[in-house]
Amino acid sequence: MSAPKPSYYHPSAPNNCIPANSSRYVLVTGATGFIGAHVVDNLLAKGFSVRGSTRSAKKGEQMKAARPQYADKLDFVVVEDFTKTGVFDSFMEGIDAVIHVASPFFLDTTNNEQELILPAINGVKSILSASAKPGSKIQRIVMTSSFASVVDVSSTPAPGFVYTGANWNPLTYETAVDPASTSVIAYRGSKKFAELAAWDFIKTEKPQFDLVTLCPPMVFGPVAHPVADIASLNESNASLWLVADGADPLPGARVPAWIDARDLAEAHVQALIRPDAGAKRFIPASPEPFSYEYAADIMKEEFEWARDSVTANYKGGVKPQASYEVDGATVARELGVTYRSFQDSVIDLIKQVKETIA
Ligand SMILES: NC(=O)c1ccc[n+]([C@@H]2O[C@H](COP(=O)([O-])OP(=O)(O)OC[C@H]3O[C@@H](n4cnc5c(N)ncnc54)[C@H](OP(=O)(O)O)[C@@H]3O)[C@@H](O)[C@H]2O)c1
């Protein structure tokens, strides 16, 4: 099975990429977020120069200060509202490629359309338009979409069903923005309609760059971005920390699939540098299903303190079961990514949070 080329893609577009181990300059949006910071680190380690965009000058300065060895390879630009037309235009000079990670990912909303859906869509339009301006030498854009834009939560898949990059969640825009819909539903819509906006842009504008989208499920693992306190922990890791901190009942997993943020960063960068990745839609996902019960078992096994804090109110020792499979194998094969174990991901995050943030 090969990663699919969405029908939204115009077939005459070239397969672009940027060479590895070069002094090429990559713009990463959302660079001071959980996934974005790992993407920044992966690029720097491979020799790229990186421009991060952030809403917070302070977080940009903190990221730079924590990486003194890359002082001349890393800079930040502040884009406070990336939904406004033209906000990226003055920051594109010299940029060879873009990894667009930024998108609202929080569930404590008051207006789903204004806070989640429109910023996600307009952020995509903004960065793609800036990348397509005359004189731009951008060759490829890699975008962080989500398994939320893939999974059909209303269906009960037949045994053995495998989600691939060819699947789309069937949510309508009307349902996503309906004030009666939960923020989880709205988030699923934000990711679907933002990704569609990107593929539509490629189809209608026929820019000089090609597009790769990555649709990861839950993302866990240690943080590389500035996190001031537990309340500032990103949404997905916050659920794992809740387990360590004694949540009772344990959170319920919305999907059984996951990936470590370090492996996801590798997938982003490989998607940038491999010629054949162009115009494809991938699901980076570990082959190992997860559950918060399994996470609780791991924490109790690994950390003495967790034996007191983690609730006893669950059935331990049960291997996570998934009601469907997710095709993470294509990313392993076509992007050369090796997946970490859930155990390593949980231990690395919880140890870090306990020792440096909590
Ligand atoms: N974590 C997961 O489980 C998961 C799973 C699948 C897909 N994703 C996707 O991965 C991406 C990054 O998420 P994350 O987990 O790293 O969460 P995160 O730490 O909350 O990062 C979100 C990033 O997006 C930026 N952002 C959010 N709203 C913005 C806005 N209105 N204008 C400009 N920038 C905005 C934030 O900028 P600041 O740093 O300046 O605040 C931050 O850097 C998102 O596209 C998310 O949908 C995440």
Short mmCIF file of C-alpha atoms and ligand atoms in Angstrom, two decimals:
data_model
loop_
_atom_site.label_atom_id
_atom_site.label_comp_id
_atom_site.label_asym_id
_atom_site.label_seq_id
_atom_site.Cartn_x
_atom_site.Cartn_y
_atom_site.Cartn_z
CA MET A 1 0.00 0.00 0.00
CA SER A 2 1.38 3.45 -0.93
CA ALA A 3 0.31 6.73 0.69
CA PRO A 4 -2.57 8.17 -1.35
CA LYS A 5 -2.53 11.34 -3.45
CA PRO A 6 -5.80 13.09 -2.59
CA SER A 7 -8.08 13.79 -5.53
CA TYR A 8 -7.83 17.45 -4.53
CA TYR A 9 -4.28 17.49 -5.83
CA HIS A 10 -3.64 18.72 -9.38
CA PRO A 11 -1.71 15.94 -11.11
CA SER A 12 0.53 18.21 -13.20
CA ALA A 13 2.27 19.66 -10.14
CA PRO A 14 5.94 18.76 -9.75
CA ASN A 15 7.21 16.56 -6.95
CA ASN A 16 9.38 18.98 -5.04
CA CYS A 17 11.47 18.52 -1.92
CA ILE A 18 14.48 20.14 -0.37
CA PRO A 19 17.80 18.33 -0.05
CA ALA A 20 18.78 16.99 3.36
CA ASN A 21 21.85 18.17 5.26
CA SER A 22 21.89 21.48 3.48
CA SER A 23 21.95 25.01 4.78
CA ARG A 24 18.37 25.45 3.58
CA TYR A 25 16.06 27.68 5.55
CA VAL A 26 12.74 26.29 6.81
CA LEU A 27 9.86 28.28 8.30
CA VAL A 28 8.04 26.37 11.07
CA THR A 29 4.69 27.79 12.25
CA GLY A 30 3.63 26.93 15.79
CA ALA A 31 7.34 26.55 16.60
CA THR A 32 6.83 27.27 20.30
CA GLY A 33 4.14 24.58 20.66
CA PHE A 34 4.54 20.91 21.67
CA ILE A 35 4.94 19.36 18.21
CA GLY A 36 6.43 22.45 16.58
CA ALA A 37 9.38 22.60 19.00
CA HIS A 38 10.28 18.95 18.26
CA VAL A 39 10.13 19.73 14.53
CA VAL A 40 12.47 22.70 15.11
CA ASP A 41 14.94 20.50 17.01
CA ASN A 42 14.86 17.77 14.38
CA LEU A 43 15.56 20.28 11.58
CA LEU A 44 18.41 21.92 13.51
CA ALA A 45 19.98 18.55 14.26
CA LYS A 46 19.95 17.79 10.51
CA GLY A 47 21.74 21.04 9.68
CA PHE A 48 18.83 23.20 8.52
CA SER A 49 18.41 26.84 9.46
CA VAL A 50 15.03 27.45 11.06
CA ARG A 51 12.73 30.43 11.35
CA GLY A 52 10.01 29.78 13.92
CA SER A 53 6.78 31.73 14.02
CA THR A 54 5.11 32.25 17.37
CA ARG A 55 2.50 34.44 19.02
CA SER A 56 4.82 35.03 21.95
CA ALA A 57 8.17 36.83 21.67
CA LYS A 58 8.97 35.59 25.19
CA LYS A 59 8.53 31.92 24.25
CA GLY A 60 10.66 32.46 21.15
CA GLU A 61 13.42 33.99 23.28
CA GLN A 62 13.18 31.08 25.75
CA MET A 63 13.51 28.54 22.94
CA LYS A 64 16.55 30.35 21.55
CA ALA A 65 18.17 30.67 24.99
CA ALA A 66 17.77 26.92 25.55
CA ARG A 67 19.63 26.18 22.27
CA PRO A 68 22.81 28.31 22.40
CA GLN A 69 24.60 25.93 20.02
CA TYR A 70 22.15 26.97 17.28
CA ALA A 71 22.32 30.74 17.90
CA ASP A 72 23.13 31.48 14.26
CA LYS A 73 20.73 28.87 12.85
CA LEU A 74 17.50 29.74 14.67
CA ASP A 75 15.41 32.89 14.65
CA PHE A 76 11.83 33.68 15.60
CA VAL A 77 9.23 36.01 14.16
CA VAL A 78 6.12 37.06 16.04
CA VAL A 79 2.81 36.55 14.23
CA GLU A 80 0.17 37.39 16.79
CA ASP A 81 -2.86 36.72 14.62
CA PHE A 82 -2.07 34.40 11.74
CA THR A 83 -5.59 34.62 10.38
CA LYS A 84 -5.06 38.14 9.06
CA THR A 85 -4.21 38.37 5.38
CA GLY A 86 -0.58 39.11 4.63
CA VAL A 87 0.85 38.58 8.14
CA PHE A 88 3.50 36.13 6.90
CA ASP A 89 4.41 38.05 3.73
CA SER A 90 7.36 39.99 5.14
CA PHE A 91 8.90 36.88 6.75
CA MET A 92 9.27 34.69 3.67
CA GLU A 93 12.47 36.05 2.17
CA GLY A 94 15.12 33.34 1.83
CA ILE A 95 12.73 30.60 3.00
CA ASP A 96 12.97 27.34 1.02
CA ALA A 97 10.20 25.32 2.64
CA VAL A 98 7.45 25.55 5.26
CA ILE A 99 6.27 23.15 7.96
CA HIS A 100 2.86 24.45 9.01
CA VAL A 101 2.15 23.10 12.49
CA ALA A 102 0.17 25.94 14.12
CA SER A 103 -3.53 25.44 14.67
CA PRO A 104 -5.72 25.93 17.72
CA PHE A 105 -5.75 22.76 19.83
CA PHE A 106 -7.63 23.32 23.06
CA LEU A 107 -11.10 22.21 24.07
CA ASP A 108 -12.11 24.81 26.66
CA THR A 109 -13.87 27.06 24.14
CA THR A 110 -16.67 29.60 24.32
CA ASN A 111 -17.22 29.96 20.54
CA ASN A 112 -16.08 26.93 18.51
CA GLU A 113 -16.27 28.55 15.09
CA GLN A 114 -14.39 31.70 16.09
CA GLU A 115 -11.79 30.02 18.31
CA LEU A 116 -11.14 26.71 16.55
CA ILE A 117 -12.52 26.43 13.04
CA LEU A 118 -11.96 29.81 11.38
CA PRO A 119 -8.41 30.30 12.78
CA ALA A 120 -7.42 26.79 11.56
CA ILE A 121 -8.74 27.44 8.03
CA ASN A 122 -7.57 31.04 7.75
CA GLY A 123 -4.14 30.20 9.15
CA VAL A 124 -3.69 27.72 6.29
CA LYS A 125 -4.84 30.24 3.68
CA SER A 126 -2.52 32.86 5.15
CA ILE A 127 0.67 30.76 5.11
CA LEU A 128 -0.06 29.19 1.71
CA SER A 129 -0.78 32.58 0.10
CA ALA A 130 2.45 34.04 1.51
CA SER A 131 4.37 31.01 0.21
CA ALA A 132 2.94 31.43 -3.29
CA LYS A 133 3.80 35.13 -3.73
CA PRO A 134 5.86 36.02 -6.83
CA GLY A 135 9.55 35.52 -6.13
CA SER A 136 8.94 32.82 -3.52
CA LYS A 137 11.37 29.91 -3.80
CA ILE A 138 9.38 27.65 -1.51
CA GLN A 139 9.30 24.15 -2.96
CA ARG A 140 7.34 22.13 -0.45
CA ILE A 141 4.87 22.67 2.40
CA VAL A 142 4.38 19.98 5.02
CA MET A 143 1.23 20.49 7.08
CA THR A 144 0.28 18.96 10.42
CA SER A 145 -3.29 17.81 9.94
CA SER A 146 -4.75 15.19 12.27
CA PHE A 147 -6.27 11.73 12.45
CA ALA A 148 -9.32 13.80 13.46
CA SER A 149 -9.65 14.67 9.76
CA VAL A 150 -9.55 10.95 8.90
CA VAL A 151 -11.59 8.99 11.45
CA ASP A 152 -15.35 8.50 11.17
CA VAL A 153 -16.37 8.38 14.81
CA SER A 154 -19.99 7.67 13.89
CA SER A 155 -19.21 4.34 12.23
CA THR A 156 -18.44 0.95 13.70
CA PRO A 157 -15.76 -0.42 11.40
CA ALA A 158 -15.81 -4.10 10.46
CA PRO A 159 -13.22 -6.24 12.26
CA GLY A 160 -9.77 -5.68 10.76
CA PHE A 161 -10.69 -2.31 9.19
CA VAL A 162 -7.58 -0.19 8.56
CA TYR A 163 -7.77 3.61 8.36
CA THR A 164 -5.42 5.00 5.69
CA GLY A 165 -4.67 8.42 4.28
CA ALA A 166 -7.48 7.83 1.78
CA ASN A 167 -10.15 8.17 4.49
CA TRP A 168 -11.87 11.44 5.45
CA ASN A 169 -14.10 12.14 8.39
CA PRO A 170 -17.64 12.73 7.07
CA LEU A 171 -18.40 15.73 9.32
CA THR A 172 -20.19 18.60 7.55
CA TYR A 173 -19.22 22.22 8.06
CA GLU A 174 -22.75 22.91 9.37
CA THR A 175 -22.39 20.30 12.11
CA ALA A 176 -18.88 21.42 12.99
CA VAL A 177 -19.96 25.05 13.58
CA ASP A 178 -23.33 24.21 15.16
CA PRO A 179 -23.33 25.82 18.64
CA ALA A 180 -24.88 22.58 19.91
CA SER A 181 -21.77 20.62 18.84
CA THR A 182 -19.07 19.97 21.43
CA SER A 183 -15.60 21.47 21.13
CA VAL A 184 -14.28 17.97 20.31
CA ILE A 185 -16.58 17.81 17.27
CA ALA A 186 -15.59 21.36 16.31
CA TYR A 187 -11.88 20.48 16.61
CA ARG A 188 -12.42 17.51 14.26
CA GLY A 189 -14.08 19.94 11.83
CA SER A 190 -11.28 22.49 12.21
CA LYS A 191 -8.68 19.93 11.16
CA LYS A 192 -10.76 18.52 8.27
CA PHE A 193 -11.71 21.88 6.78
CA ALA A 194 -8.24 23.39 7.29
CA GLU A 195 -6.65 20.44 5.49
CA LEU A 196 -9.22 20.63 2.70
CA ALA A 197 -8.45 24.35 2.35
CA ALA A 198 -4.79 23.43 1.79
CA TRP A 199 -5.52 20.79 -0.89
CA ASP A 200 -8.03 23.18 -2.53
CA PHE A 201 -5.38 25.90 -2.64
CA ILE A 202 -3.01 23.54 -4.48
CA LYS A 203 -5.74 22.59 -6.92
CA THR A 204 -6.99 26.06 -7.72
CA GLU A 205 -3.86 28.23 -7.37
CA LYS A 206 -1.35 25.74 -8.83
CA PRO A 207 1.54 27.22 -6.82
CA GLN A 208 5.23 26.39 -7.40
CA PHE A 209 5.30 24.21 -4.23
CA ASP A 210 3.78 20.85 -3.52
CA LEU A 211 2.03 19.74 -0.33
CA VAL A 212 2.35 16.82 2.09
CA THR A 213 -0.15 16.41 4.92
CA LEU A 214 0.40 14.34 8.06
CA CYS A 215 -2.58 13.09 10.05
CA PRO A 216 -1.28 11.90 13.44
CA PRO A 217 -3.60 10.48 16.12
CA MET A 218 -2.88 11.34 19.81
CA VAL A 219 0.64 12.69 20.27
CA PHE A 220 2.51 12.13 23.52
CA GLY A 221 6.07 12.45 24.80
CA PRO A 222 8.44 14.84 26.53
CA VAL A 223 8.17 18.55 25.81
CA ALA A 224 10.85 20.64 24.09
CA HIS A 225 8.94 23.95 24.19
CA PRO A 226 8.66 26.33 27.15
CA VAL A 227 5.99 25.11 29.62
CA ALA A 228 5.63 27.43 32.60
CA ASP A 229 3.31 25.25 34.69
CA ILE A 230 0.96 22.27 34.56
CA ALA A 231 -1.90 24.46 33.34
CA SER A 232 0.19 25.32 30.26
CA LEU A 233 0.85 21.70 29.29
CA ASN A 234 -0.48 20.92 25.78
CA GLU A 235 -3.87 19.23 25.50
CA SER A 236 -2.74 15.64 24.72
CA ASN A 237 0.05 15.44 27.31
CA ALA A 238 -2.26 17.04 29.88
CA SER A 239 -4.48 13.93 29.64
CA LEU A 240 -1.51 11.68 30.48
CA TRP A 241 -0.50 13.90 33.37
CA LEU A 242 -4.09 13.71 34.69
CA VAL A 243 -3.55 9.97 35.04
CA ALA A 244 -0.31 10.48 36.98
CA ASP A 245 -2.01 13.09 39.12
CA GLY A 246 -4.79 10.78 40.27
CA ALA A 247 -7.70 11.32 37.87
CA ASP A 248 -10.61 9.12 38.96
CA PRO A 249 -12.13 7.87 36.75
CA LEU A 250 -9.31 7.70 34.24
CA PRO A 251 -9.82 9.71 31.04
CA GLY A 252 -11.43 7.78 28.17
CA ALA A 253 -9.37 7.48 24.99
CA ARG A 254 -11.18 9.03 21.99
CA VAL A 255 -9.00 7.06 19.57
CA PRO A 256 -6.84 4.02 20.36
CA ALA A 257 -3.89 5.23 18.25
CA TRP A 258 -0.96 7.48 19.14
CA ILE A 259 2.59 8.54 18.20
CA ASP A 260 5.54 9.99 20.11
CA ALA A 261 6.21 13.66 19.26
CA ARG A 262 9.87 12.89 18.48
CA ASP A 263 8.85 10.28 15.89
CA LEU A 264 6.25 12.68 14.49
CA ALA A 265 8.93 15.38 14.12
CA GLU A 266 11.05 12.90 12.17
CA ALA A 267 8.05 12.17 9.93
CA HIS A 268 7.61 15.91 9.25
CA VAL A 269 11.25 16.39 8.27
CA GLN A 270 11.40 13.22 6.16
CA ALA A 271 8.21 14.39 4.44
CA LEU A 272 10.10 17.58 3.59
CA ILE A 273 13.22 15.99 2.17
CA ARG A 274 12.00 12.86 0.38
CA PRO A 275 11.05 13.53 -3.26
CA ASP A 276 8.42 10.77 -3.39
CA ALA A 277 6.50 12.13 -0.39
CA GLY A 278 5.19 15.03 -2.50
CA ALA A 279 1.42 15.38 -2.85
CA LYS A 280 0.67 12.59 -0.38
CA ARG A 281 -1.39 12.30 2.80
CA PHE A 282 0.11 10.15 5.55
CA ILE A 283 -0.97 8.83 8.95
CA PRO A 284 2.08 8.71 11.23
CA ALA A 285 0.98 6.29 13.98
CA SER A 286 2.62 3.69 16.17
CA PRO A 287 1.47 0.09 15.54
CA GLU A 288 0.87 -0.26 19.29
CA PRO A 289 -2.62 0.73 20.54
CA PHE A 290 -2.80 2.72 23.77
CA SER A 291 -5.22 3.24 26.63
CA TYR A 292 -5.06 5.40 29.74
CA GLU A 293 -5.37 2.20 31.78
CA TYR A 294 -2.15 0.97 30.15
CA ALA A 295 -0.57 4.36 30.87
CA ALA A 296 -1.59 4.02 34.53
CA ASP A 297 0.01 0.55 34.69
CA ILE A 298 3.24 1.90 33.20
CA MET A 299 3.39 4.80 35.65
CA LYS A 300 2.83 2.55 38.67
CA GLU A 301 5.45 0.13 37.47
CA GLU A 302 8.05 2.81 36.79
CA PHE A 303 7.53 5.43 39.52
CA GLU A 304 7.23 4.65 43.20
CA TRP A 305 5.39 7.94 43.85
CA ALA A 306 2.79 7.04 41.22
CA ARG A 307 1.71 3.96 43.19
CA ASP A 308 0.12 6.39 45.66
CA SER A 309 -1.18 9.01 43.25
CA VAL A 310 -2.59 6.94 40.35
CA THR A 311 -6.11 5.73 41.02
CA ALA A 312 -6.75 2.05 41.85
CA ASN A 313 -10.21 2.41 40.34
CA TYR A 314 -9.59 0.65 37.01
CA LYS A 315 -8.84 -2.81 35.65
CA GLY A 316 -5.06 -3.06 35.36
CA GLY A 317 -2.91 -5.50 33.43
CA VAL A 318 -5.12 -5.46 30.34
CA LYS A 319 -3.41 -5.04 26.98
CA PRO A 320 -5.02 -2.15 25.03
CA GLN A 321 -7.44 -3.33 22.36
CA ALA A 322 -8.26 -1.27 19.28
CA SER A 323 -11.59 -1.64 17.47
CA TYR A 324 -9.83 -0.72 14.19
CA GLU A 325 -6.32 -0.45 12.83
CA VAL A 326 -4.46 2.61 11.63
CA ASP A 327 -1.97 2.47 8.77
CA GLY A 328 1.21 3.77 10.36
CA ALA A 329 3.21 1.24 8.34
CA THR A 330 3.23 3.43 5.23
CA VAL A 331 5.06 6.18 7.14
CA ALA A 332 7.53 3.64 8.49
CA ARG A 333 8.18 2.38 4.97
CA GLU A 334 7.97 5.53 2.83
CA LEU A 335 9.38 8.04 5.34
CA GLY A 336 11.73 5.66 7.17
CA VAL A 337 10.32 6.36 10.63
CA THR A 338 10.87 3.88 13.48
CA TYR A 339 8.25 4.14 16.22
CA ARG A 340 9.08 4.36 19.93
CA SER A 341 7.14 2.27 22.45
CA PHE A 342 4.24 3.74 24.42
CA GLN A 343 6.12 2.82 27.56
CA ASP A 344 9.12 5.00 26.59
CA SER A 345 6.88 7.89 25.64
CA VAL A 346 4.93 7.80 28.91
CA ILE A 347 8.01 7.42 31.08
CA ASP A 348 9.92 10.22 29.34
CA LEU A 349 7.03 12.67 29.68
CA ILE A 350 5.96 11.85 33.22
CA LYS A 351 9.53 11.89 34.56
CA GLN A 352 10.14 15.28 32.93
CA VAL A 353 6.88 16.80 34.18
CA LYS A 354 7.36 15.49 37.73
CA GLU A 355 10.97 16.73 37.92
CA THR A 356 10.75 20.06 36.10
CA ILE A 357 7.18 21.35 35.80
CA ALA A 358 4.80 20.01 38.46
N1 LIG B 1 -1.07 16.87 20.32
C1 LIG B 1 -1.84 16.03 19.64
O1 LIG B 1 -2.29 15.00 20.19
C2 LIG B 1 -2.16 16.31 18.20
C3 LIG B 1 -2.70 15.26 17.43
C4 LIG B 1 -2.97 15.46 16.09
C5 LIG B 1 -2.71 16.69 15.50
N2 LIG B 1 -2.20 17.71 16.28
C6 LIG B 1 -1.96 18.99 15.61
O2 LIG B 1 -0.63 19.38 15.85
C7 LIG B 1 -0.53 20.79 15.81
C8 LIG B 1 0.22 21.29 17.03
O3 LIG B 1 -0.47 20.90 18.20
P1 LIG B 1 0.27 20.67 19.57
O4 LIG B 1 -0.16 19.37 20.11
O5 LIG B 1 1.70 20.97 19.41
O6 LIG B 1 -0.44 21.75 20.48
P2 LIG B 1 0.09 23.13 21.08
O7 LIG B 1 1.27 22.94 21.90
O8 LIG B 1 -1.12 23.76 21.68
O9 LIG B 1 0.52 23.94 19.79
C9 LIG B 1 -0.36 24.66 19.00
C10 LIG B 1 0.48 25.65 18.24
O10 LIG B 1 -0.38 26.38 17.36
C11 LIG B 1 -0.21 27.75 17.60
N3 LIG B 1 -1.52 28.39 17.49
C12 LIG B 1 -2.68 27.98 18.02
N4 LIG B 1 -3.66 28.84 17.73
C13 LIG B 1 -3.09 29.81 16.99
C14 LIG B 1 -3.57 31.01 16.41
N5 LIG B 1 -4.87 31.37 16.51
N6 LIG B 1 -2.69 31.80 15.76
C15 LIG B 1 -1.39 31.45 15.67
N7 LIG B 1 -0.87 30.33 16.20
C16 LIG B 1 -1.73 29.53 16.85
C17 LIG B 1 0.34 27.90 19.00
O11 LIG B 1 1.12 29.07 19.02
P3 LIG B 1 1.88 29.66 20.33
O12 LIG B 1 3.01 28.69 20.63
O13 LIG B 1 2.41 30.96 19.85
O14 LIG B 1 0.85 29.72 21.39
C18 LIG B 1 1.15 26.64 19.18
O15 LIG B 1 2.47 26.83 18.76
C19 LIG B 1 -1.94 21.32 15.66
O16 LIG B 1 -2.14 21.54 14.28
C20 LIG B 1 -2.79 20.14 16.14
O17 LIG B 1 -4.06 20.17 15.55
C21 LIG B 1 -1.92 17.55 17.60
#
